[in-house]
Coordinates of C-alpha atoms and ligand atoms in Angstrom, one line a residue:
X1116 CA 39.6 6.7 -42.5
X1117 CA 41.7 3.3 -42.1
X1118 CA 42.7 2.8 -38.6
X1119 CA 46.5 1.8 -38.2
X1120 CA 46.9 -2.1 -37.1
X1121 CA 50.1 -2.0 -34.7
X1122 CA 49.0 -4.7 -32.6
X1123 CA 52.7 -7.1 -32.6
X1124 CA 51.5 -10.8 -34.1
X1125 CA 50.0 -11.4 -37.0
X1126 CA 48.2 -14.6 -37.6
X1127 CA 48.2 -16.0 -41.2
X1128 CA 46.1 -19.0 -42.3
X1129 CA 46.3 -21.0 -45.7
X1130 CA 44.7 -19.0 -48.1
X1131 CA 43.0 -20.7 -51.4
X1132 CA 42.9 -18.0 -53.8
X1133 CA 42.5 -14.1 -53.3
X1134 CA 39.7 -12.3 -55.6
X1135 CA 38.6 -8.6 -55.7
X1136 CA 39.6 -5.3 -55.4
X1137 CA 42.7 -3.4 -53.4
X1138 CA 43.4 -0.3 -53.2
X1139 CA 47.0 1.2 -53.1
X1140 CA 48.3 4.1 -50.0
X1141 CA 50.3 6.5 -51.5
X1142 CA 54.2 5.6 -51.0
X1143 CA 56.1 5.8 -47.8
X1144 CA 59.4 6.5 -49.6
X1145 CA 57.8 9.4 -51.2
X1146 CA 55.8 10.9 -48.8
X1147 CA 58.6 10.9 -46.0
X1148 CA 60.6 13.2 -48.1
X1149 CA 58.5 15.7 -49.3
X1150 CA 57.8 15.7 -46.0
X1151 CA 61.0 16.7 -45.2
X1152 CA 61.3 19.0 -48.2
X1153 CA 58.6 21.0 -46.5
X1154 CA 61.2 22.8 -44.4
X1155 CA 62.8 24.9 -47.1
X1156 CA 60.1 27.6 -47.1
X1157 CA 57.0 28.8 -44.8
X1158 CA 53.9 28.7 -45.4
X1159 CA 50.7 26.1 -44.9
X1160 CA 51.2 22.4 -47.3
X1161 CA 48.5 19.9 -47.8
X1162 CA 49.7 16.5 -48.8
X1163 CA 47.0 14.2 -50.2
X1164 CA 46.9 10.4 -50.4
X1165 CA 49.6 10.3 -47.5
X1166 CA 49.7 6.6 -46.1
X1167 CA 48.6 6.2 -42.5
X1168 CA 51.6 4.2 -41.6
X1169 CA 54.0 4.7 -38.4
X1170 CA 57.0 6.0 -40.1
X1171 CA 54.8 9.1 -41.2
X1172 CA 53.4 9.8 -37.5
X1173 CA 57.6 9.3 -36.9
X1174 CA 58.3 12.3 -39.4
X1175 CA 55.6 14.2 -38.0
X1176 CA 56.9 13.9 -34.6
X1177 CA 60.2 15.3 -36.6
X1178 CA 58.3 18.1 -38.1
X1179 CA 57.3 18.8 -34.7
X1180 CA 60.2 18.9 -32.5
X1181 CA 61.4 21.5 -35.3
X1182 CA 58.5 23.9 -35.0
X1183 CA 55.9 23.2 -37.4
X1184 CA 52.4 22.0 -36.8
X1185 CA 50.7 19.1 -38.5
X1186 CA 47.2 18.1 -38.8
X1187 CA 45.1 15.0 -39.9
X1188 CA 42.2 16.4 -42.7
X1189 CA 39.4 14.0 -42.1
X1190 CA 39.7 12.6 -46.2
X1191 CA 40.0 9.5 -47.2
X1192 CA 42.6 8.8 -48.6
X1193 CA 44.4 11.1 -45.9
X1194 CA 45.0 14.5 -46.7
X1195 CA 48.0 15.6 -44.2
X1196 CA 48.1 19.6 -43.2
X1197 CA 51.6 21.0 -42.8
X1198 CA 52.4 24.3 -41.1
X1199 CA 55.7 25.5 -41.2
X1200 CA 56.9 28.6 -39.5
X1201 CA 59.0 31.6 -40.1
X1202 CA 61.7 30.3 -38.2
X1203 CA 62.4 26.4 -37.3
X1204 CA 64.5 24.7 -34.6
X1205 CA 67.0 23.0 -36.9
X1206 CA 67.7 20.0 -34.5
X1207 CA 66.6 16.2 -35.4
X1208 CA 66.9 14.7 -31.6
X1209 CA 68.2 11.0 -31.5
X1210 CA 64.8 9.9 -29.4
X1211 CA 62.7 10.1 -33.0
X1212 CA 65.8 9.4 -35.7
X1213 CA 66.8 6.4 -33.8
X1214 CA 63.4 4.9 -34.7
X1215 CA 63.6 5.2 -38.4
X1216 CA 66.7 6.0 -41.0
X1217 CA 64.7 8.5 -43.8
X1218 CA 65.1 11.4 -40.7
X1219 CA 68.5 11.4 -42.5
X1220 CA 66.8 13.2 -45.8
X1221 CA 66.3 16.5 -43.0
X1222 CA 69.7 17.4 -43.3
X1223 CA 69.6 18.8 -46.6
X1224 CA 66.7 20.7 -46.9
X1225 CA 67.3 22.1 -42.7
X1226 CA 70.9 23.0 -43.5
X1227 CA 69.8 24.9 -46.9
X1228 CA 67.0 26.8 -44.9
X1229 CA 68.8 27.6 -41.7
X1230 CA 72.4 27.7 -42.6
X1231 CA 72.7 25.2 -39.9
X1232 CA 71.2 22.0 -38.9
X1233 CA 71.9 18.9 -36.3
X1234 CA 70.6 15.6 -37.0
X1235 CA 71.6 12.5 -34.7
X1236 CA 73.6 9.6 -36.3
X1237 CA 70.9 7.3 -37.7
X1238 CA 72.2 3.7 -36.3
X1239 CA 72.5 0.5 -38.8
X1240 CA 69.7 -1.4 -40.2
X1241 CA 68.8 -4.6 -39.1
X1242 CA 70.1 -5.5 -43.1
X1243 CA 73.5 -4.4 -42.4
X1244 CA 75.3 -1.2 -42.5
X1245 CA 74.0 2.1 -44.1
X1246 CA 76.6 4.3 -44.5
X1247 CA 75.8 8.6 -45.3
X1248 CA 79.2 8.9 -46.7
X1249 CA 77.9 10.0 -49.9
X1250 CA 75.0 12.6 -48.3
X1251 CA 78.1 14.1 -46.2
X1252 CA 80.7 14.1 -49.0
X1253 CA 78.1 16.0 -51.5
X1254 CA 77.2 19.1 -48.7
X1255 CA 80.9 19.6 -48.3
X1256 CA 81.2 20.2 -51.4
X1257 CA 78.4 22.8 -51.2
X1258 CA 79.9 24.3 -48.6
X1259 CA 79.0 23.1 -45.6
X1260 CA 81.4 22.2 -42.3
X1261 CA 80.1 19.1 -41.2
X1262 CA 81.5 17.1 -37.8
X1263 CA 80.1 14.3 -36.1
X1264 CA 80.2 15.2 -32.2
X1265 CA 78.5 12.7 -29.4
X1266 CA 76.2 10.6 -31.9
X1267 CA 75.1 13.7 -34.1
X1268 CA 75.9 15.3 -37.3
X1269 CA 76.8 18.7 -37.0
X1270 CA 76.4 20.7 -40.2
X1271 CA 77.2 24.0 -40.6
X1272 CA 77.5 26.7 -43.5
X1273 CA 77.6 30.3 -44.8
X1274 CA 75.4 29.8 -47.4
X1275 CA 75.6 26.4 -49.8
X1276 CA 76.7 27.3 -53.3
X1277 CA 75.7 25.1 -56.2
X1278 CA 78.6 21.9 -57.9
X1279 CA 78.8 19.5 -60.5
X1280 CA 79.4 16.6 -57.8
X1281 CA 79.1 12.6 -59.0
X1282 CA 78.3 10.1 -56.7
X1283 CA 79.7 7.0 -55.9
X1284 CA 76.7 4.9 -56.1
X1285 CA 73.0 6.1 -57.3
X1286 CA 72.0 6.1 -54.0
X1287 CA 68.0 7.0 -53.1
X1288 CA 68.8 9.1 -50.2
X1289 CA 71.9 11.2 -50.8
X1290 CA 70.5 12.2 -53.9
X1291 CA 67.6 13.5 -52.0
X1292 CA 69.6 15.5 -49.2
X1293 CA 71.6 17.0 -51.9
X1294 CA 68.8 18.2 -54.3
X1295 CA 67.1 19.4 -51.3
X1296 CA 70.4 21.3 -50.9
X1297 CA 70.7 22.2 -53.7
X1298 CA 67.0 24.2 -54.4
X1299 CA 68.3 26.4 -51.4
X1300 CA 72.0 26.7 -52.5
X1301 CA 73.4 30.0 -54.8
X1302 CA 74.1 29.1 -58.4
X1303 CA 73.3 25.4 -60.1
X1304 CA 73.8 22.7 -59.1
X1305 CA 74.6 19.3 -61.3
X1306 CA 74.0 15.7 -59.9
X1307 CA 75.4 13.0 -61.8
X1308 CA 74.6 9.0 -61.5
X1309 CA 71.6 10.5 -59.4
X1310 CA 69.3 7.8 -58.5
X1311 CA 66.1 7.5 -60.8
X1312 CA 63.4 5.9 -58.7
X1313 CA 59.5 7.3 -59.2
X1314 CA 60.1 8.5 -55.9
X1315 CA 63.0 11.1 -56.6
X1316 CA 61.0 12.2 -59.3
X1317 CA 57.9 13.2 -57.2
X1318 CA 59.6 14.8 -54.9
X1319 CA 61.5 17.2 -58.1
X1320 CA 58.0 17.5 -59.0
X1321 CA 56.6 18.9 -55.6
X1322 CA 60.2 21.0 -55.1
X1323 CA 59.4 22.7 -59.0
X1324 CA 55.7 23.2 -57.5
X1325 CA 57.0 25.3 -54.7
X1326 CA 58.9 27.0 -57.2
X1327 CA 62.4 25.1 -57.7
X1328 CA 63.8 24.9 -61.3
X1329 CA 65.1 21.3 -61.7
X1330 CA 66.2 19.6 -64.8
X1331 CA 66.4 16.1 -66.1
X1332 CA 64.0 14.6 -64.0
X1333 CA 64.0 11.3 -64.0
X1334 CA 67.2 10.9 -65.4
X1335 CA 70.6 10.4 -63.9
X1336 CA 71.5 13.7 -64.3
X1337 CA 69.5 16.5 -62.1
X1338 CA 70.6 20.2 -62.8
X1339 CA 69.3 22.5 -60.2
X1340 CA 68.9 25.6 -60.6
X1341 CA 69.6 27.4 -57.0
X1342 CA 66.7 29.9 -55.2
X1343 CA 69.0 32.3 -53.9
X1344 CA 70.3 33.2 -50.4
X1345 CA 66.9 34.1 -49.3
X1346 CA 64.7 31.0 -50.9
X1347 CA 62.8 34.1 -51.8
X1348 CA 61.2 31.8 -54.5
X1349 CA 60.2 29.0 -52.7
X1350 CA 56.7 28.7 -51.2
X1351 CA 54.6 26.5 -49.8
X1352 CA 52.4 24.3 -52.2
X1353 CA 49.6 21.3 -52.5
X1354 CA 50.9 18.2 -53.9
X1355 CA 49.5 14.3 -54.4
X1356 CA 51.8 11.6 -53.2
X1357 CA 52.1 9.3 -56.1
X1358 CA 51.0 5.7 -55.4
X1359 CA 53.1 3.0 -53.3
X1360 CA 55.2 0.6 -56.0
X1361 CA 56.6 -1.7 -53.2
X1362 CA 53.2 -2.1 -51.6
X1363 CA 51.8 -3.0 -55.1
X1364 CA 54.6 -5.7 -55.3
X1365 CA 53.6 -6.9 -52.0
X1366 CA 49.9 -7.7 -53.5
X1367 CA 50.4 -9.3 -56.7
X1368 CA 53.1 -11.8 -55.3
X1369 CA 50.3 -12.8 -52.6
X1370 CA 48.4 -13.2 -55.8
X1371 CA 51.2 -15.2 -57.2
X1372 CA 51.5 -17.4 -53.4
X1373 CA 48.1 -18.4 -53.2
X1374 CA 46.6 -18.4 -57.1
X1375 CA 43.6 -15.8 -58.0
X1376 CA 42.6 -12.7 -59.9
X1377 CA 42.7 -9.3 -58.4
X1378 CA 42.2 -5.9 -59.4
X1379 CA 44.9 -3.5 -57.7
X1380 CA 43.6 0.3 -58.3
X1381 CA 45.4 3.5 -57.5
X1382 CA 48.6 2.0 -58.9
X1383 CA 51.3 3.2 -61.9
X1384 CA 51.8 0.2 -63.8
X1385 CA 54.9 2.0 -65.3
X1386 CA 56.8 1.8 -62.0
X1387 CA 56.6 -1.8 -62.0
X1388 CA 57.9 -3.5 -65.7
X1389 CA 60.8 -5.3 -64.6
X1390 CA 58.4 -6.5 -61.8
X1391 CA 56.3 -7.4 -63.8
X1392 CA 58.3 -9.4 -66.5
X1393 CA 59.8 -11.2 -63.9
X1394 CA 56.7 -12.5 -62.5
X1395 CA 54.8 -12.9 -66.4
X1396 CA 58.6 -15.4 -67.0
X1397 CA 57.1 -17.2 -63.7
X1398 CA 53.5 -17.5 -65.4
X1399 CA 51.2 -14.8 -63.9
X1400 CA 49.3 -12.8 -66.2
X1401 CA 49.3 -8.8 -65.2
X1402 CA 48.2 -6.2 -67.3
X1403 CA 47.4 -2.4 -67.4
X1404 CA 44.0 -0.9 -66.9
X1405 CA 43.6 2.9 -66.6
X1406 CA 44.9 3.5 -63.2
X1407 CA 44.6 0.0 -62.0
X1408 CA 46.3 -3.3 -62.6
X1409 CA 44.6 -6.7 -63.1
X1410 CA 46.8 -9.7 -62.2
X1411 CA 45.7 -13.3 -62.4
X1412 CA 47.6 -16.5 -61.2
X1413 CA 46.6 -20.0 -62.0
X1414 CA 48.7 -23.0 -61.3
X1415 CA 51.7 -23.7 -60.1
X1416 CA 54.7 -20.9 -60.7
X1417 CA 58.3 -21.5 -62.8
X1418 CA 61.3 -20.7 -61.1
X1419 CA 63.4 -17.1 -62.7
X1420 CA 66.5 -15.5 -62.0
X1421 CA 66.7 -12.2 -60.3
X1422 CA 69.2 -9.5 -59.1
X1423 CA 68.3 -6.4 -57.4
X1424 CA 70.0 -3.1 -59.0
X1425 CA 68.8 0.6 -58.3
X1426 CA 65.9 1.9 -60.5
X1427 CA 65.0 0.8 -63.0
X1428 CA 66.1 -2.2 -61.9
X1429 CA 64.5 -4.5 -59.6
X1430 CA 64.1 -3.0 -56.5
X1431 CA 65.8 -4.5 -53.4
X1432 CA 62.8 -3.9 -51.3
X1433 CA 60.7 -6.1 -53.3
X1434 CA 63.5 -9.0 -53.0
X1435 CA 62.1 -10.4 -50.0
X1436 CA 58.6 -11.3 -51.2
X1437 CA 60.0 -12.3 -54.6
X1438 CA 62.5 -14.9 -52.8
X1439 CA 58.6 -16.2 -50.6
X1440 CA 57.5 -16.8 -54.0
X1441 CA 60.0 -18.9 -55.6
X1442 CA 60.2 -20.5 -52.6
X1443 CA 57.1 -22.9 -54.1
X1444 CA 58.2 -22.4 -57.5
X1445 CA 59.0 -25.2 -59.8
X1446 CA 62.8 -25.4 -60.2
X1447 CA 65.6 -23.6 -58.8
X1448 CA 66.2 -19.3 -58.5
X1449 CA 69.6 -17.5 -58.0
X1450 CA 68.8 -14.5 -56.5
X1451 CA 71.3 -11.5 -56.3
X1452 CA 71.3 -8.7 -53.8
X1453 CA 73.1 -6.0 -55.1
X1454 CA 72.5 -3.1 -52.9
X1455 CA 72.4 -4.0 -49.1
X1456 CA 74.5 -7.1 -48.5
X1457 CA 73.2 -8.3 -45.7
X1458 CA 69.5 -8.0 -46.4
X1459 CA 68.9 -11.9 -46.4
X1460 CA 67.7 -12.5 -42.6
X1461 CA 64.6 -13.1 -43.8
X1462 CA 65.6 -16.5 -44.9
X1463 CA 65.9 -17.9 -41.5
X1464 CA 62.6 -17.0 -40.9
X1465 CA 61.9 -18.5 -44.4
X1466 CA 63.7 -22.1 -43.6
X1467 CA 61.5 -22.2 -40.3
X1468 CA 58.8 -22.6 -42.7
X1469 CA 60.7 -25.5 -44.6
X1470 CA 61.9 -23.6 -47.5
X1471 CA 65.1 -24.9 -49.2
X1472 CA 67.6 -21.8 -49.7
X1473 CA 70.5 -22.0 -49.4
X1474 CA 72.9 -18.5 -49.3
X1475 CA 76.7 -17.5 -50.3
X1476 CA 77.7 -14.1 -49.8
X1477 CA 75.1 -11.7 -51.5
X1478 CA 73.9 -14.5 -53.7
X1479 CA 70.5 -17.4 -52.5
X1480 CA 70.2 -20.2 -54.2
X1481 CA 66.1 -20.7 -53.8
X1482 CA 64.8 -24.6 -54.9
X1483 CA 61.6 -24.2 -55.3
X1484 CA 59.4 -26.9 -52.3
X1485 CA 55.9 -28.1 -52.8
X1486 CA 54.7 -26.1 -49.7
X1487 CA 56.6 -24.7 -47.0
X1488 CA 54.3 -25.2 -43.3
X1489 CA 52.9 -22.3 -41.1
X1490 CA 55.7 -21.9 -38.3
X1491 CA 56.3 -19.3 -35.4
X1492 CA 58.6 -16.6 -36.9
X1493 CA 59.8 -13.0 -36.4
X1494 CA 59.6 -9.9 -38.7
X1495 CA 62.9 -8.3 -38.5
X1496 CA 62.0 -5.5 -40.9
X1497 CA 59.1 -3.9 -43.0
X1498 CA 59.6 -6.0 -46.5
X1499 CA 61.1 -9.5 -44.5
X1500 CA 58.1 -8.9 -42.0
X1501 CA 55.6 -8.3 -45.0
X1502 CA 57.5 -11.1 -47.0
X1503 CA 56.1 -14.0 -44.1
X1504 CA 52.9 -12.6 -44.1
X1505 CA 52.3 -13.7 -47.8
X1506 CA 54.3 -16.3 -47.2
X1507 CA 52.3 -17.6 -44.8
X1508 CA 49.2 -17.1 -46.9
X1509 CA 50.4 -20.4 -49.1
X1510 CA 51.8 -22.2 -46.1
X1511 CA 50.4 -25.4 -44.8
X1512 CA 48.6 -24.5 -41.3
X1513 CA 49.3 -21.5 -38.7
X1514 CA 51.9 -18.8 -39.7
X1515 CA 52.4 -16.6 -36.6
X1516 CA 54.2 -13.4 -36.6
X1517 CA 55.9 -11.8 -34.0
X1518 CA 57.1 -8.2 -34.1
X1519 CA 54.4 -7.5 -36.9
X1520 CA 55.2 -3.6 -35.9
X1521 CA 57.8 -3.5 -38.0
X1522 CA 55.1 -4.1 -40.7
X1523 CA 52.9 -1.0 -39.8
X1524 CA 55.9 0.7 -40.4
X1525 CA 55.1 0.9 -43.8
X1526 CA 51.7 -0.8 -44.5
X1527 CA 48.3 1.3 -44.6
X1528 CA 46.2 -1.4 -43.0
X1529 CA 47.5 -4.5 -44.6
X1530 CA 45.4 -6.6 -42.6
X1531 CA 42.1 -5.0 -43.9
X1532 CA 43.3 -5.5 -47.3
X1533 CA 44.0 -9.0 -47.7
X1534 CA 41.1 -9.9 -45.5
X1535 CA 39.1 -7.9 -48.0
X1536 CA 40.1 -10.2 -50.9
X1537 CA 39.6 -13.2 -48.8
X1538 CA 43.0 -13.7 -47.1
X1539 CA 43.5 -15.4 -43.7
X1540 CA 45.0 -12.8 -41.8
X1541 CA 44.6 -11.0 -38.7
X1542 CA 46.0 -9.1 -35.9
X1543 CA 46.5 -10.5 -31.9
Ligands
EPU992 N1 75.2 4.0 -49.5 C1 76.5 4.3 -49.2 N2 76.7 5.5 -48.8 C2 75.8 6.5 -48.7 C3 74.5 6.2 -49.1 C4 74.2 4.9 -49.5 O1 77.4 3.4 -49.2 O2 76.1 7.7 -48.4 C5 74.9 2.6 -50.0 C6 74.0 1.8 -49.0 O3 74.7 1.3 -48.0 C7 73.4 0.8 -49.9 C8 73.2 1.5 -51.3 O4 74.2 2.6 -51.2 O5 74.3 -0.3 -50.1 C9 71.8 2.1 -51.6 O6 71.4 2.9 -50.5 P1 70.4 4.1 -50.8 O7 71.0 5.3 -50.2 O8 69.9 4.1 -52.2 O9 69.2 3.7 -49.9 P2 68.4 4.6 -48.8 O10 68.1 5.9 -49.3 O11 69.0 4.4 -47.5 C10 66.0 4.0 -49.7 C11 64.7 3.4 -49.2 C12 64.9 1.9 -48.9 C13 65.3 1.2 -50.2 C14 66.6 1.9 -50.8 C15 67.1 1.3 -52.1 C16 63.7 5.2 -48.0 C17 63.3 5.8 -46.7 N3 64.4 4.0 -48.0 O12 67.0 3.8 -48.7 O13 63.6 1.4 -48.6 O14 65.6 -0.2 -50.0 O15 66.4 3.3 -50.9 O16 66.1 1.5 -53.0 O17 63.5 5.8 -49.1 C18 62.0 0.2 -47.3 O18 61.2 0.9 -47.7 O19 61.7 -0.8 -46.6 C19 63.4 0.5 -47.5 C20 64.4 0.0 -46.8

């Protein structure tokens, strides 16, 4: 089993070219919420190809505090052991949720068990502002009293009942809260402009296996159909996290910094098209094979244009490596941040290492340098903090970086990978 890598700095060298074989963890922003979606019924779960990453051991701690029990399997890739009891504690204390935002997706799934649950106030993001507006606005519909009282959300109910409710904006994880609601609520319930990323539609696919009816999956309309009162239909189940797309983005634009051929296994190649026309427009070549993807990179990269939307659209979370990688493009990028304003912090980090971008509102304007030059910098996040690492990869020299736990947050032992390929890298 891979051991996790939370030691703080990460040291990157300049890396020539990275050949061989990696091997993709199952996705974080899948796994953490069938993890919470666990809570709706009793019984014993085994989740298979679950990432060994800290934001799991942070939802386990969650699961935890509520009342279940969890256990490693000794598998590889891991196998996770859930056991949940007849009754839970319904209470998500500020001590774990203050460490990671996705204890939000609870709510939903602990109010439609219990009738009642209390979740402390996740704080902002270190990319700005993450409002729950849309989460809280969709339960009230439902049925459910909601106040916020000293730093927690209070949610009560006397049972949810199912609505046709539209949200504002296809956002990941109110959509999630309210289908989780929704498979314990009376009557159906409609979502429209529900957000379609792979990772909503595994965890419709694990809520059908424990016995939720749920239609148009993967479209932006769900329809749930409710359990009744009692859930009486709902039971614990086995399920297969499906593979990581942001960590597969992470590895082919390494490919794309420092020039190669690599064989990424384990990976959906249809969760990743708009990925992957934006980086064939820059000149990579990346194809399909079975359940892997081959991706070569020869020469110097062309500049493209890019704006982040919600799936299928390019994903925000792969914006940071993107902008490392057309920083050493030929030619000049607008990039366009489109869900989380403030997610360029990055860049200063970026600059440090001499590239040229400059920034206006949610819009970078990215001029491609030769080379940017290995520098001291900081991760302030999982994707800025991955972003440097294969930055660094192409830079000129020494790349150190500081506060590399954010990375472990939601990398399975990305030291071990690269260096398996022949990357630079390691841990201090
Ligand atoms: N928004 C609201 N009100 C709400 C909910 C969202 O205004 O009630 C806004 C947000 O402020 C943002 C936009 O809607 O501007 C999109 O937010 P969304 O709710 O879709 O994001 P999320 O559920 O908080 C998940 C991922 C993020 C990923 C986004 C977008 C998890 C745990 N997190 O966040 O992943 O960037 O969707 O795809 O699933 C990461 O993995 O590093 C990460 C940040």
């Amino acid at each position: 089993m891979q051991s996790h890598d939370r030691r703080d700095r990460l040291i990157v060298q300049s890396t020539d070219s990275l050949e061989g074989v990696i091997d993709i963890s199952g996705a974080k922003n899948s796994v953490l919420k069938i993890m919470a979606a666990t809570l709706l019924a009793e019984g014993e779960y085994k989740l298979h190809n679950v990432p060994r990453i800290t934001d799991v051991d942070l939802m386990i701690e969650l699961l935890c505090a509520v009342g279940c029990e969890v256990a490693w399997a000794d598998t590889s890739p891991a196998t996770l052991i859930i056991t949940v009891p007849a009754d839970i504690n319904p209470v998500a204390p500020y001590e774990i949720v203050e460490k990671f935002r996705a204890s939000i997706v609870l709510l939903g799934p602990m109010l439609g068990r219990c009738g009642e649950a209390r979740v402390a106030l996740p704080g902002g993001d270190d990319f700005g502002p993450r409002p729950i507006d849309m989460h809280l606005h969709g339960l009230k519909q439902m049925g459910a009293h909601i106040k916020v009282v000293h730093g927690n959300i209070e949610a009560a109910t006397k049972g949810l009942f199912g609505v046709r409710t539209t949200l504002d904006f296809p956002s990941v994880g109110a959509t999630e809260n309210l289908l989780m609601a929704a498979v314990a609520a009376e009557g159906v319930t409609v979502i429209d402009n529900a957000a379609r990323e792979p990772e909503i539609s595994d965890l419709c696919k694990f809520l059908t296996a424990m016995g939720a009816s749920i239609n148009g999956v993967g479209s932006s309309t769900l329809e749930i159909q409710g359990t009744t009162a009692q859930h009486r239909a709902l039971q614990a189940t086995d399920h297969t996290v499906i593979p990581d797309r942001v960590e597969v983005a992470t590895y082919l634009i390494a490919l794309g910094i420092t020039r190669g051929d690599l064989t990424i296994t384990r990976a959906r190649y249809g969760h990743i098209m708009l990925l992957v026309q934006k980086l064939s427009d820059m000149g990579m070549r990346i194809r399909s094979d079975g359940d892997s993807i081959r991706a070569t990179s020869v020469g110097r990269l062309k500049s493209v244009d890019c704006a982040t939307l919600p799936y299928p659209g390019l994903a925000t979370d792969y914006k940071p490596f993107l902008v490392a990688l057309l920083a050493t493009a030929s030619g000049v990028s607008i990039v366009t941040e489109n869900l989380f304003a403030g997610r360029f912090r990055y860049i200063d980090e970026l600059r440090r290492m001499g590239a040229d971008i400059h920034t206006d509102s949610h819009h970078a304007v990215v001029r491609g340098v030769d080379r940017l030059s290995g520098a001291p910098v900081k991760a302030h996040d999982i994707r800025a903090g991955a972003a440097l690492a294969v930055a660094g990869l192409g830079a000129k020299g020494t790349t150190m970086i500081s506060d590399a736990h954010h990375i472990a947050r939601g990398y399975e032992d990305i030291v071990g990978k690269l260096c398996g390929v022949g990357a630079r890298i390691s841990s201090d």
